[in-house]
Short mmCIF file of N, CA and C in Angstrom, two decimals:
data_model
loop_
_atom_site.label_atom_id
_atom_site.label_comp_id
_atom_site.label_asym_id
_atom_site.label_seq_id
_atom_site.Cartn_x
_atom_site.Cartn_y
_atom_site.Cartn_z
N MET A 186 95.11 132.35 9.12
CA MET A 186 93.77 131.36 8.86
C MET A 186 93.11 131.53 7.59
N LEU A 187 92.58 130.50 6.81
CA LEU A 187 92.06 130.52 5.46
C LEU A 187 90.98 129.55 5.40
N ASN A 188 89.86 130.17 5.49
CA ASN A 188 88.46 129.13 5.53
C ASN A 188 88.47 128.60 6.66
N ASN A 189 88.86 129.14 7.69
CA ASN A 189 88.81 128.57 9.08
C ASN A 189 89.82 127.44 9.19
N LEU A 190 90.90 127.30 8.31
CA LEU A 190 91.75 126.27 8.80
C LEU A 190 93.08 126.93 8.89
N PRO A 191 93.99 126.29 9.80
CA PRO A 191 95.36 127.24 10.11
C PRO A 191 96.10 127.11 8.81
N LEU A 192 96.63 128.09 8.64
CA LEU A 192 97.61 128.41 7.39
C LEU A 192 98.56 127.18 7.34
N HIS A 193 99.11 126.72 8.64
CA HIS A 193 100.39 125.67 8.67
C HIS A 193 99.62 124.57 7.98
N ALA A 194 98.52 124.06 8.31
CA ALA A 194 97.90 122.94 7.85
C ALA A 194 97.92 122.74 6.47
N LEU A 195 97.72 123.95 5.64
CA LEU A 195 97.71 123.97 4.33
C LEU A 195 99.10 124.13 3.87
N ILE A 196 99.96 124.67 4.31
CA ILE A 196 101.30 125.05 3.63
C ILE A 196 102.13 123.71 3.88
N VAL A 197 101.97 122.87 4.89
CA VAL A 197 102.81 121.86 5.12
C VAL A 197 102.88 120.85 3.93
N HIS A 198 102.17 120.69 3.33
CA HIS A 198 101.79 119.64 2.10
C HIS A 198 102.89 119.79 1.14
N MET A 199 103.26 120.97 0.67
CA MET A 199 104.24 121.44 -0.29
C MET A 199 105.59 120.81 0.17
N PRO A 200 106.10 121.07 1.40
CA PRO A 200 107.42 120.22 1.75
C PRO A 200 107.34 118.91 1.94
N ILE A 201 106.09 118.43 2.36
CA ILE A 201 106.01 116.89 2.30
C ILE A 201 106.03 116.36 0.94
N ALA A 202 105.27 116.71 0.00
CA ALA A 202 105.54 116.14 -1.16
C ALA A 202 106.65 116.46 -1.91
N LEU A 203 107.40 117.55 -1.80
CA LEU A 203 108.70 117.68 -2.27
C LEU A 203 109.70 116.81 -1.82
N THR A 204 109.62 116.61 -0.53
CA THR A 204 110.53 115.72 0.36
C THR A 204 110.55 114.19 -0.25
N VAL A 205 109.53 113.92 -0.81
CA VAL A 205 109.09 112.57 -1.33
C VAL A 205 109.71 112.53 -2.84
N LEU A 206 109.50 113.69 -3.68
CA LEU A 206 109.75 113.77 -4.91
C LEU A 206 111.29 114.15 -5.34
N VAL A 207 112.04 114.86 -4.22
CA VAL A 207 113.33 115.04 -4.71
C VAL A 207 114.28 114.07 -4.94
N PRO A 208 114.27 112.91 -4.08
CA PRO A 208 115.11 111.71 -4.28
C PRO A 208 114.85 111.10 -5.59
N ILE A 209 113.56 110.88 -6.18
CA ILE A 209 113.35 110.39 -7.38
C ILE A 209 113.67 111.40 -8.39
N PHE A 210 113.59 112.55 -8.36
CA PHE A 210 114.25 113.49 -9.56
C PHE A 210 115.60 113.60 -9.69
N ALA A 211 116.03 113.36 -8.39
CA ALA A 211 117.50 113.47 -8.48
C ALA A 211 118.33 112.05 -8.86
N VAL A 212 117.51 110.90 -9.01
CA VAL A 212 118.11 109.84 -9.71
C VAL A 212 117.99 109.99 -10.92
N LEU A 213 116.59 110.66 -11.25
CA LEU A 213 116.08 111.05 -12.97
C LEU A 213 117.27 112.13 -13.50
N GLY A 214 117.70 112.90 -12.58
CA GLY A 214 118.45 113.96 -13.29
C GLY A 214 119.84 113.13 -13.33
N LEU A 215 120.14 112.37 -12.67
CA LEU A 215 121.59 111.27 -12.84
C LEU A 215 121.33 110.76 -14.25
N TRP A 216 120.37 110.12 -14.43
CA TRP A 216 120.03 109.32 -15.58
C TRP A 216 120.10 109.78 -16.79
N LEU A 217 118.96 111.03 -16.82
CA LEU A 217 119.14 111.74 -17.86
C LEU A 217 120.35 112.56 -18.34
N GLY A 218 121.07 112.75 -17.25
CA GLY A 218 122.67 113.36 -17.54
C GLY A 218 123.41 112.54 -18.38
N ARG A 219 123.30 111.04 -18.21
CA ARG A 219 124.04 110.24 -18.66
C ARG A 219 123.55 109.64 -19.99
N ARG A 220 122.37 110.12 -20.36
CA ARG A 220 121.57 109.51 -21.46
C ARG A 220 121.22 110.58 -22.68
N LEU A 221 120.50 111.66 -22.12
CA LEU A 221 120.03 112.43 -23.15
C LEU A 221 120.29 114.02 -22.98
N LEU A 222 120.73 114.38 -21.93
CA LEU A 222 121.24 115.99 -21.68
C LEU A 222 122.39 115.96 -21.14
N LYS A 223 122.96 117.39 -21.30
CA LYS A 223 124.44 117.51 -20.62
C LYS A 223 124.22 117.28 -19.05
N PRO A 224 124.93 116.61 -18.28
CA PRO A 224 124.62 116.37 -16.84
C PRO A 224 124.40 117.42 -16.09
N HIS A 225 125.15 118.55 -16.25
CA HIS A 225 124.76 119.93 -15.26
C HIS A 225 123.43 120.54 -15.59
N VAL A 226 123.11 120.06 -16.91
CA VAL A 226 121.57 120.82 -17.20
C VAL A 226 120.66 119.73 -16.74
N ALA A 227 120.73 118.28 -16.79
CA ALA A 227 119.92 117.50 -16.26
C ALA A 227 119.51 118.00 -15.06
N TRP A 228 120.66 118.37 -14.21
CA TRP A 228 120.96 118.30 -12.71
C TRP A 228 120.01 119.65 -12.09
N ALA A 229 119.90 120.45 -13.05
CA ALA A 229 119.14 121.85 -12.65
C ALA A 229 117.71 121.47 -12.05
N LEU A 230 117.08 120.61 -12.40
CA LEU A 230 115.75 120.57 -11.64
C LEU A 230 115.64 120.02 -10.36
N PRO A 231 116.48 118.95 -10.04
CA PRO A 231 116.76 118.55 -8.60
C PRO A 231 117.04 119.47 -7.58
N VAL A 232 118.15 120.47 -8.25
CA VAL A 232 118.80 121.62 -7.38
C VAL A 232 117.49 122.38 -7.29
N GLY A 233 116.58 122.85 -8.32
CA GLY A 233 115.72 123.76 -7.99
C GLY A 233 114.52 123.28 -7.23
N MET A 234 114.34 122.19 -7.16
CA MET A 234 113.27 121.35 -6.33
C MET A 234 113.82 121.55 -4.86
N LEU A 235 115.14 121.18 -4.81
CA LEU A 235 115.66 121.50 -3.40
C LEU A 235 115.52 122.95 -2.74
N ALA A 236 115.90 123.93 -3.80
CA ALA A 236 115.58 125.21 -3.26
C ALA A 236 114.21 125.64 -2.94
N LEU A 237 113.14 124.89 -3.75
CA LEU A 237 111.72 125.05 -3.67
C LEU A 237 111.39 124.49 -2.03
N LEU A 238 112.01 123.18 -1.89
CA LEU A 238 111.66 122.55 -0.70
C LEU A 238 112.04 123.29 0.46
N LEU A 239 113.29 123.90 0.46
CA LEU A 239 113.97 124.91 1.56
C LEU A 239 113.04 126.18 1.88
N VAL A 240 112.63 126.78 0.65
CA VAL A 240 111.43 127.82 0.97
C VAL A 240 110.58 127.47 1.30
N SER A 241 109.55 126.34 1.03
CA SER A 241 108.63 125.90 1.42
C SER A 241 108.39 125.40 2.98
N GLY A 242 109.68 124.77 3.05
CA GLY A 242 109.97 124.27 4.79
C GLY A 242 110.07 125.53 5.64
N PHE A 243 110.68 126.74 5.27
CA PHE A 243 110.80 127.77 5.97
C PHE A 243 109.55 128.27 6.39
N ALA A 244 108.57 128.34 4.97
CA ALA A 244 107.33 128.90 5.33
C ALA A 244 106.53 128.20 6.17
N ALA A 245 106.37 126.92 5.78
CA ALA A 245 106.11 125.80 6.99
C ALA A 245 106.41 126.19 8.39
N GLU A 246 107.62 126.19 8.68
CA GLU A 246 108.14 126.60 9.95
C GLU A 246 107.77 127.73 10.60
N LYS A 247 107.61 128.75 9.88
CA LYS A 247 107.13 130.24 10.03
C LYS A 247 105.37 130.17 10.49
N THR A 248 104.83 129.66 9.69
CA THR A 248 103.55 129.52 10.09
C THR A 248 103.14 128.35 11.21
N GLY A 249 103.83 127.50 11.64
CA GLY A 249 103.85 126.71 12.66
C GLY A 249 104.27 127.56 13.94
N GLU A 250 105.21 128.34 13.73
CA GLU A 250 105.51 129.24 15.14
C GLU A 250 104.37 130.29 15.22
N GLN A 251 103.71 130.55 14.26
CA GLN A 251 102.71 131.50 14.61
C GLN A 251 101.56 130.90 15.32
N GLN A 252 101.25 129.70 15.23
CA GLN A 252 100.42 128.89 15.73
C GLN A 252 100.48 128.24 16.93
N GLU A 253 101.74 128.29 17.43
CA GLU A 253 102.49 127.75 18.61
C GLU A 253 101.50 128.16 19.94
N ASP A 254 101.31 129.03 20.34
CA ASP A 254 100.80 129.53 21.49
C ASP A 254 99.33 128.87 21.57
N ARG A 255 98.43 128.88 20.31
CA ARG A 255 97.31 128.35 20.33
C ARG A 255 97.08 127.02 20.54
N VAL A 256 98.15 126.12 19.89
CA VAL A 256 98.13 124.61 19.76
C VAL A 256 98.65 123.96 20.97
N GLU A 257 99.60 124.83 21.87
CA GLU A 257 100.14 124.32 22.94
C GLU A 257 99.15 124.43 24.04
N LYS A 258 97.94 124.80 24.02
CA LYS A 258 96.76 124.74 24.97
C LYS A 258 96.15 123.41 24.87
N VAL A 259 96.33 122.77 23.90
CA VAL A 259 95.72 121.58 23.88
C VAL A 259 96.70 120.41 23.45
N VAL A 260 98.08 120.58 23.22
CA VAL A 260 99.11 119.66 22.88
C VAL A 260 100.09 119.94 24.32
N PRO A 261 100.68 118.36 24.39
CA PRO A 261 101.68 118.63 25.62
C PRO A 261 103.01 119.50 24.94
N GLU A 262 103.80 120.22 25.78
CA GLU A 262 104.71 120.99 25.14
C GLU A 262 105.75 120.19 24.83
N ALA A 263 106.05 118.93 25.21
CA ALA A 263 107.25 118.06 25.11
C ALA A 263 106.85 117.48 23.59
N ALA A 264 105.71 117.27 23.13
CA ALA A 264 105.30 116.76 21.85
C ALA A 264 105.45 118.06 20.73
N PHE A 265 105.07 119.21 21.12
CA PHE A 265 105.22 120.29 20.21
C PHE A 265 106.85 120.62 20.05
N GLU A 266 107.52 120.55 20.93
CA GLU A 266 109.01 120.89 20.92
C GLU A 266 109.67 119.65 20.18
N LYS A 267 109.27 118.65 20.11
CA LYS A 267 109.70 117.49 19.35
C LYS A 267 109.71 117.84 17.74
N HIS A 268 108.32 118.32 17.42
CA HIS A 268 108.06 118.44 16.05
C HIS A 268 108.97 119.76 15.80
N GLU A 269 109.15 120.66 16.52
CA GLU A 269 109.39 121.73 16.25
C GLU A 269 111.16 121.59 15.98
N GLU A 270 111.68 120.76 16.83
CA GLU A 270 113.06 120.45 16.60
C GLU A 270 113.52 119.66 15.42
N ALA A 271 112.21 118.75 15.17
CA ALA A 271 112.49 118.00 13.88
C ALA A 271 112.40 118.85 12.75
N ALA A 272 111.76 120.00 12.90
CA ALA A 272 111.46 120.91 11.58
C ALA A 272 112.83 121.46 11.64
N GLU A 273 113.41 122.04 12.47
CA GLU A 273 114.62 122.81 12.63
C GLU A 273 115.82 121.94 11.87
N LEU A 274 115.77 120.73 12.31
CA LEU A 274 116.83 119.72 11.67
C LEU A 274 116.61 119.68 10.39
N PHE A 275 115.35 119.38 9.63
CA PHE A 275 114.87 119.15 8.49
C PHE A 275 115.40 120.39 7.62
N LEU A 276 115.38 121.64 8.03
CA LEU A 276 115.78 122.84 7.42
C LEU A 276 117.39 122.80 7.25
N VAL A 277 118.03 122.47 8.31
CA VAL A 277 119.37 122.40 8.25
C VAL A 277 120.03 121.47 7.44
N VAL A 278 119.29 120.18 7.35
CA VAL A 278 119.72 119.23 6.58
C VAL A 278 119.47 119.40 5.05
N THR A 279 118.13 120.21 4.82
CA THR A 279 117.99 120.34 3.31
C THR A 279 118.79 121.35 2.93
N GLY A 280 119.16 122.51 3.45
CA GLY A 280 120.09 123.69 3.18
C GLY A 280 121.34 123.03 2.88
N GLY A 281 121.86 122.17 3.82
CA GLY A 281 123.06 121.70 3.47
C GLY A 281 123.24 120.67 2.24
N VAL A 282 122.12 120.02 2.00
CA VAL A 282 122.03 118.95 0.79
C VAL A 282 122.12 120.12 -0.50
N LEU A 283 121.15 121.01 -0.42
CA LEU A 283 121.03 121.91 -1.40
C LEU A 283 122.51 122.60 -1.80
N VAL A 284 123.13 123.17 -0.70
CA VAL A 284 124.54 123.74 -1.14
C VAL A 284 125.55 122.40 -1.88
N LEU A 285 125.29 121.38 -1.37
CA LEU A 285 126.34 120.30 -2.05
C LEU A 285 125.71 119.95 -3.38
N ALA A 286 124.46 119.98 -3.86
CA ALA A 286 123.57 119.72 -4.65
C ALA A 286 124.01 120.59 -5.93
N ALA A 287 124.22 121.83 -5.36
CA ALA A 287 124.30 122.95 -6.40
C ALA A 287 125.84 123.00 -6.90
N GLY A 288 126.91 122.24 -6.09
CA GLY A 288 127.97 122.11 -6.83
C GLY A 288 127.71 121.17 -7.90
N GLY A 289 126.75 120.31 -8.26
CA GLY A 289 126.63 119.46 -9.31
C GLY A 289 126.14 120.28 -10.75
N LEU A 290 126.11 121.72 -10.52
CA LEU A 290 125.66 122.26 -11.54
C LEU A 290 126.96 122.89 -12.33
N MET A 291 128.15 122.33 -11.70
CA MET A 291 129.44 122.53 -12.30
C MET A 291 129.53 121.41 -13.63
N SER A 292 130.20 121.66 -14.60
CA SER A 292 130.29 120.65 -15.65
C SER A 292 131.78 119.83 -15.52
N ASN A 293 132.29 120.14 -14.51
CA ASN A 293 133.58 119.39 -14.23
C ASN A 293 133.49 118.23 -13.59
N SER A 294 134.49 117.44 -13.18
CA SER A 294 134.48 116.13 -12.49
C SER A 294 134.11 116.37 -11.07
N LEU A 295 134.44 117.70 -10.59
CA LEU A 295 133.77 118.09 -9.19
C LEU A 295 132.31 117.95 -9.01
N GLY A 296 131.54 118.57 -10.34
CA GLY A 296 130.03 118.74 -10.54
C GLY A 296 129.58 117.45 -10.45
N LYS A 297 130.44 116.12 -11.11
CA LYS A 297 129.98 114.91 -11.34
C LYS A 297 129.84 114.33 -9.93
N THR A 298 130.92 114.75 -9.14
CA THR A 298 131.00 114.13 -7.72
C THR A 298 129.68 114.53 -6.99
N MET A 299 129.63 116.19 -6.87
CA MET A 299 128.49 116.71 -6.33
C MET A 299 127.20 116.23 -6.85
N ARG A 300 126.78 115.76 -7.92
CA ARG A 300 125.60 115.26 -8.27
C ARG A 300 125.17 113.79 -7.33
N VAL A 301 126.42 113.17 -7.62
CA VAL A 301 126.23 111.86 -6.86
C VAL A 301 126.08 112.06 -5.42
N VAL A 302 126.71 112.92 -4.65
CA VAL A 302 126.57 113.25 -3.33
C VAL A 302 125.45 113.92 -2.99
N GLY A 303 125.01 114.63 -3.82
CA GLY A 303 123.52 115.30 -3.71
C GLY A 303 122.43 114.33 -3.92
N THR A 304 122.36 113.32 -4.60
CA THR A 304 121.41 112.30 -4.80
C THR A 304 121.54 111.37 -3.53
N VAL A 305 122.52 111.07 -3.10
CA VAL A 305 122.76 110.61 -1.62
C VAL A 305 121.97 111.24 -0.47
N GLY A 306 122.59 112.51 -0.59
CA GLY A 306 122.02 113.68 0.22
C GLY A 306 120.57 113.49 0.52
N THR A 307 119.81 113.67 -0.69
CA THR A 307 118.35 113.53 -0.82
C THR A 307 117.82 112.43 0.09
N LEU A 308 118.28 111.37 0.12
CA LEU A 308 117.99 110.50 1.29
C LEU A 308 117.96 110.79 2.69
N ALA A 309 118.99 111.74 2.97
CA ALA A 309 118.95 112.28 4.41
C ALA A 309 117.93 113.19 4.67
N VAL A 310 117.38 113.93 3.43
CA VAL A 310 116.29 115.00 3.53
C VAL A 310 115.20 114.23 3.74
N LEU A 311 115.11 113.05 2.75
CA LEU A 311 113.85 112.11 3.08
C LEU A 311 113.60 111.79 4.37
N ALA A 312 114.69 111.40 5.16
CA ALA A 312 114.64 110.71 6.33
C ALA A 312 114.26 112.07 7.51
N ALA A 313 114.84 113.12 7.31
CA ALA A 313 114.58 114.18 8.28
C ALA A 313 113.26 114.66 7.94
N GLY A 314 112.65 114.68 6.73
CA GLY A 314 111.17 115.12 6.31
C GLY A 314 110.18 114.14 7.02
N TRP A 315 110.85 112.74 6.91
CA TRP A 315 109.77 111.67 7.42
C TRP A 315 109.78 112.09 8.88
N ASN A 316 110.87 112.51 9.80
CA ASN A 316 110.59 112.77 11.13
C ASN A 316 109.84 113.67 11.36
N VAL A 317 109.86 114.93 10.73
CA VAL A 317 109.07 116.01 10.83
C VAL A 317 107.55 115.78 10.61
N GLY A 318 107.14 115.00 9.56
CA GLY A 318 105.94 114.69 9.08
C GLY A 318 105.24 113.74 10.31
N HIS A 319 106.27 112.63 10.83
CA HIS A 319 105.86 111.87 11.74
C HIS A 319 105.10 112.53 13.27
N SER A 320 106.05 113.09 13.48
CA SER A 320 105.82 114.03 14.70
C SER A 320 104.57 114.93 14.60
N GLY A 321 104.55 115.52 13.32
CA GLY A 321 103.27 116.66 12.85
C GLY A 321 101.94 115.65 13.17
N GLY A 322 102.17 114.49 12.65
CA GLY A 322 101.07 113.40 12.29
C GLY A 322 100.64 113.26 13.85
N GLN A 323 101.49 112.83 14.68
CA GLN A 323 101.25 112.65 16.11
C GLN A 323 100.54 113.76 16.77
N LEU A 324 101.05 114.99 16.42
CA LEU A 324 100.19 116.20 17.05
C LEU A 324 98.93 116.27 16.78
N VAL A 325 98.61 115.98 15.37
CA VAL A 325 97.01 116.04 15.10
C VAL A 325 96.26 114.78 15.37
N TYR A 326 97.01 113.86 15.35
CA TYR A 326 96.20 112.36 15.21
C TYR A 326 96.22 111.76 16.67
N GLN A 327 97.19 111.86 17.53
CA GLN A 327 97.58 111.61 18.77
C GLN A 327 97.01 112.41 19.99
N TYR A 328 97.29 113.71 19.63
CA TYR A 328 97.08 114.45 20.88
C TYR A 328 96.05 115.78 20.26
N ASN A 329 95.50 115.37 19.20
CA ASN A 329 94.21 116.39 18.87
C ASN A 329 94.51 117.68 18.62
N ALA A 330 95.77 118.14 17.89
CA ALA A 330 96.12 119.29 17.78
C ALA A 330 94.77 120.29 17.27
N GLY A 331 94.15 119.68 16.22
CA GLY A 331 93.03 120.40 15.51
C GLY A 331 91.92 120.78 16.36
N ALA A 332 91.93 120.45 17.58
CA ALA A 332 90.81 120.98 18.53
C ALA A 332 91.31 122.51 19.10
N ALA A 333 92.57 122.81 18.70
CA ALA A 333 92.66 124.49 19.02
C ALA A 333 92.03 125.20 18.03
N TYR A 334 91.59 124.73 17.14
CA TYR A 334 90.83 125.32 16.01
C TYR A 334 89.24 125.21 15.97
N SER A 335 88.83 124.35 16.94
CA SER A 335 87.19 123.98 16.62
C SER A 335 86.78 124.30 17.99
N THR A 336 85.36 124.65 17.88
CA THR A 336 84.55 124.55 19.04
C THR A 336 83.74 123.56 19.56
N GLY A 337 84.01 123.18 20.89
CA GLY A 337 83.23 121.91 21.13
C GLY A 337 84.10 120.41 20.79
N ALA A 338 85.19 120.67 20.50
CA ALA A 338 85.81 119.29 20.09
C ALA A 338 86.39 118.80 21.31
N VAL A 339 86.88 117.78 21.32
CA VAL A 339 87.38 116.90 22.41
C VAL A 339 88.78 117.45 22.39
N GLY A 340 89.20 117.97 23.59
CA GLY A 340 90.63 118.11 23.94
C GLY A 340 91.54 117.11 23.93
N ALA A 341 92.96 117.39 24.17
CA ALA A 341 94.01 116.52 23.93
C ALA A 341 94.03 115.41 24.99
N THR A 342 93.52 115.89 26.25
CA THR A 342 93.25 114.66 27.32
C THR A 342 92.35 113.77 26.93
N GLU A 343 91.09 114.21 26.61
CA GLU A 343 90.14 113.24 26.16
C GLU A 343 90.57 112.37 24.93
N GLY A 344 90.81 113.02 23.76
CA GLY A 344 91.28 112.57 22.65
C GLY A 344 92.28 111.66 23.04
N ALA A 345 93.09 111.61 23.64
CA ALA A 345 94.43 110.75 23.76
C ALA A 345 93.95 109.46 24.44
N SER A 346 92.97 109.81 25.58
CA SER A 346 92.67 108.48 26.18
C SER A 346 91.83 107.54 25.48
N THR A 347 91.33 108.00 24.12
CA THR A 347 90.34 107.05 23.58
C THR A 347 90.99 106.74 22.42
N ALA A 348 92.20 107.36 21.95
CA ALA A 348 92.93 106.80 20.41
C ALA A 348 93.20 105.59 20.37
N GLY A 349 92.74 104.98 19.11
CA GLY A 349 93.06 103.50 19.05
C GLY A 349 91.97 102.58 19.50
N GLU A 350 90.92 103.27 20.31
CA GLU A 350 89.90 102.21 20.72
C GLU A 350 88.63 102.22 19.77
N ASP A 351 87.96 101.15 19.47
CA ASP A 351 86.89 100.81 18.78
C ASP A 351 85.73 101.22 19.66
N GLU A 352 84.69 101.58 18.69
CA GLU A 352 83.44 102.06 19.48
C GLU A 352 83.06 100.83 20.32
N ASP A 353 83.19 99.45 19.87
CA ASP A 353 82.70 98.48 20.69
C ASP A 353 83.66 98.41 21.91
N ASP A 354 84.60 98.93 22.01
CA ASP A 354 85.64 98.84 23.38
C ASP A 354 85.13 99.80 24.52
N LYS A 355 84.32 100.95 24.08
CA LYS A 355 83.94 101.87 24.83
C LYS A 355 82.75 101.60 25.83
#
């Protein structure tokens, strides 16, 4: 907890941002490697970003696990498990793409192939990250997971029943 906020809520924004930025920087790395820099040098930034993404993803997963018992009091277990499984898949995909992309640091023809494969792989990372973010958003906005950290807040049952209603509909 930091300033009464769960640590997970603070940490998850790093992997979310990197998930979106890595494909852009991978394409930029390919372009810079053809125009301005040696290809394997230009590719170092996307590989570094993937490594940072993997580390921040692990931190997000660990902080989420630490808060599991508290959040499961207000969120259905199935919804929490969906998010947890999506996070685990995200880490596997990111780790796999990192290994492939790291091959792009070689300056030979295999390195060239791995840079292209790594760039395409970042789209799989983006898709897996989207899935984690979407299921996490459902926990917060559909199931009111934040109620686990507030006093007198509407619980998951009440919050879910009025989700999407306008004040005029009540």
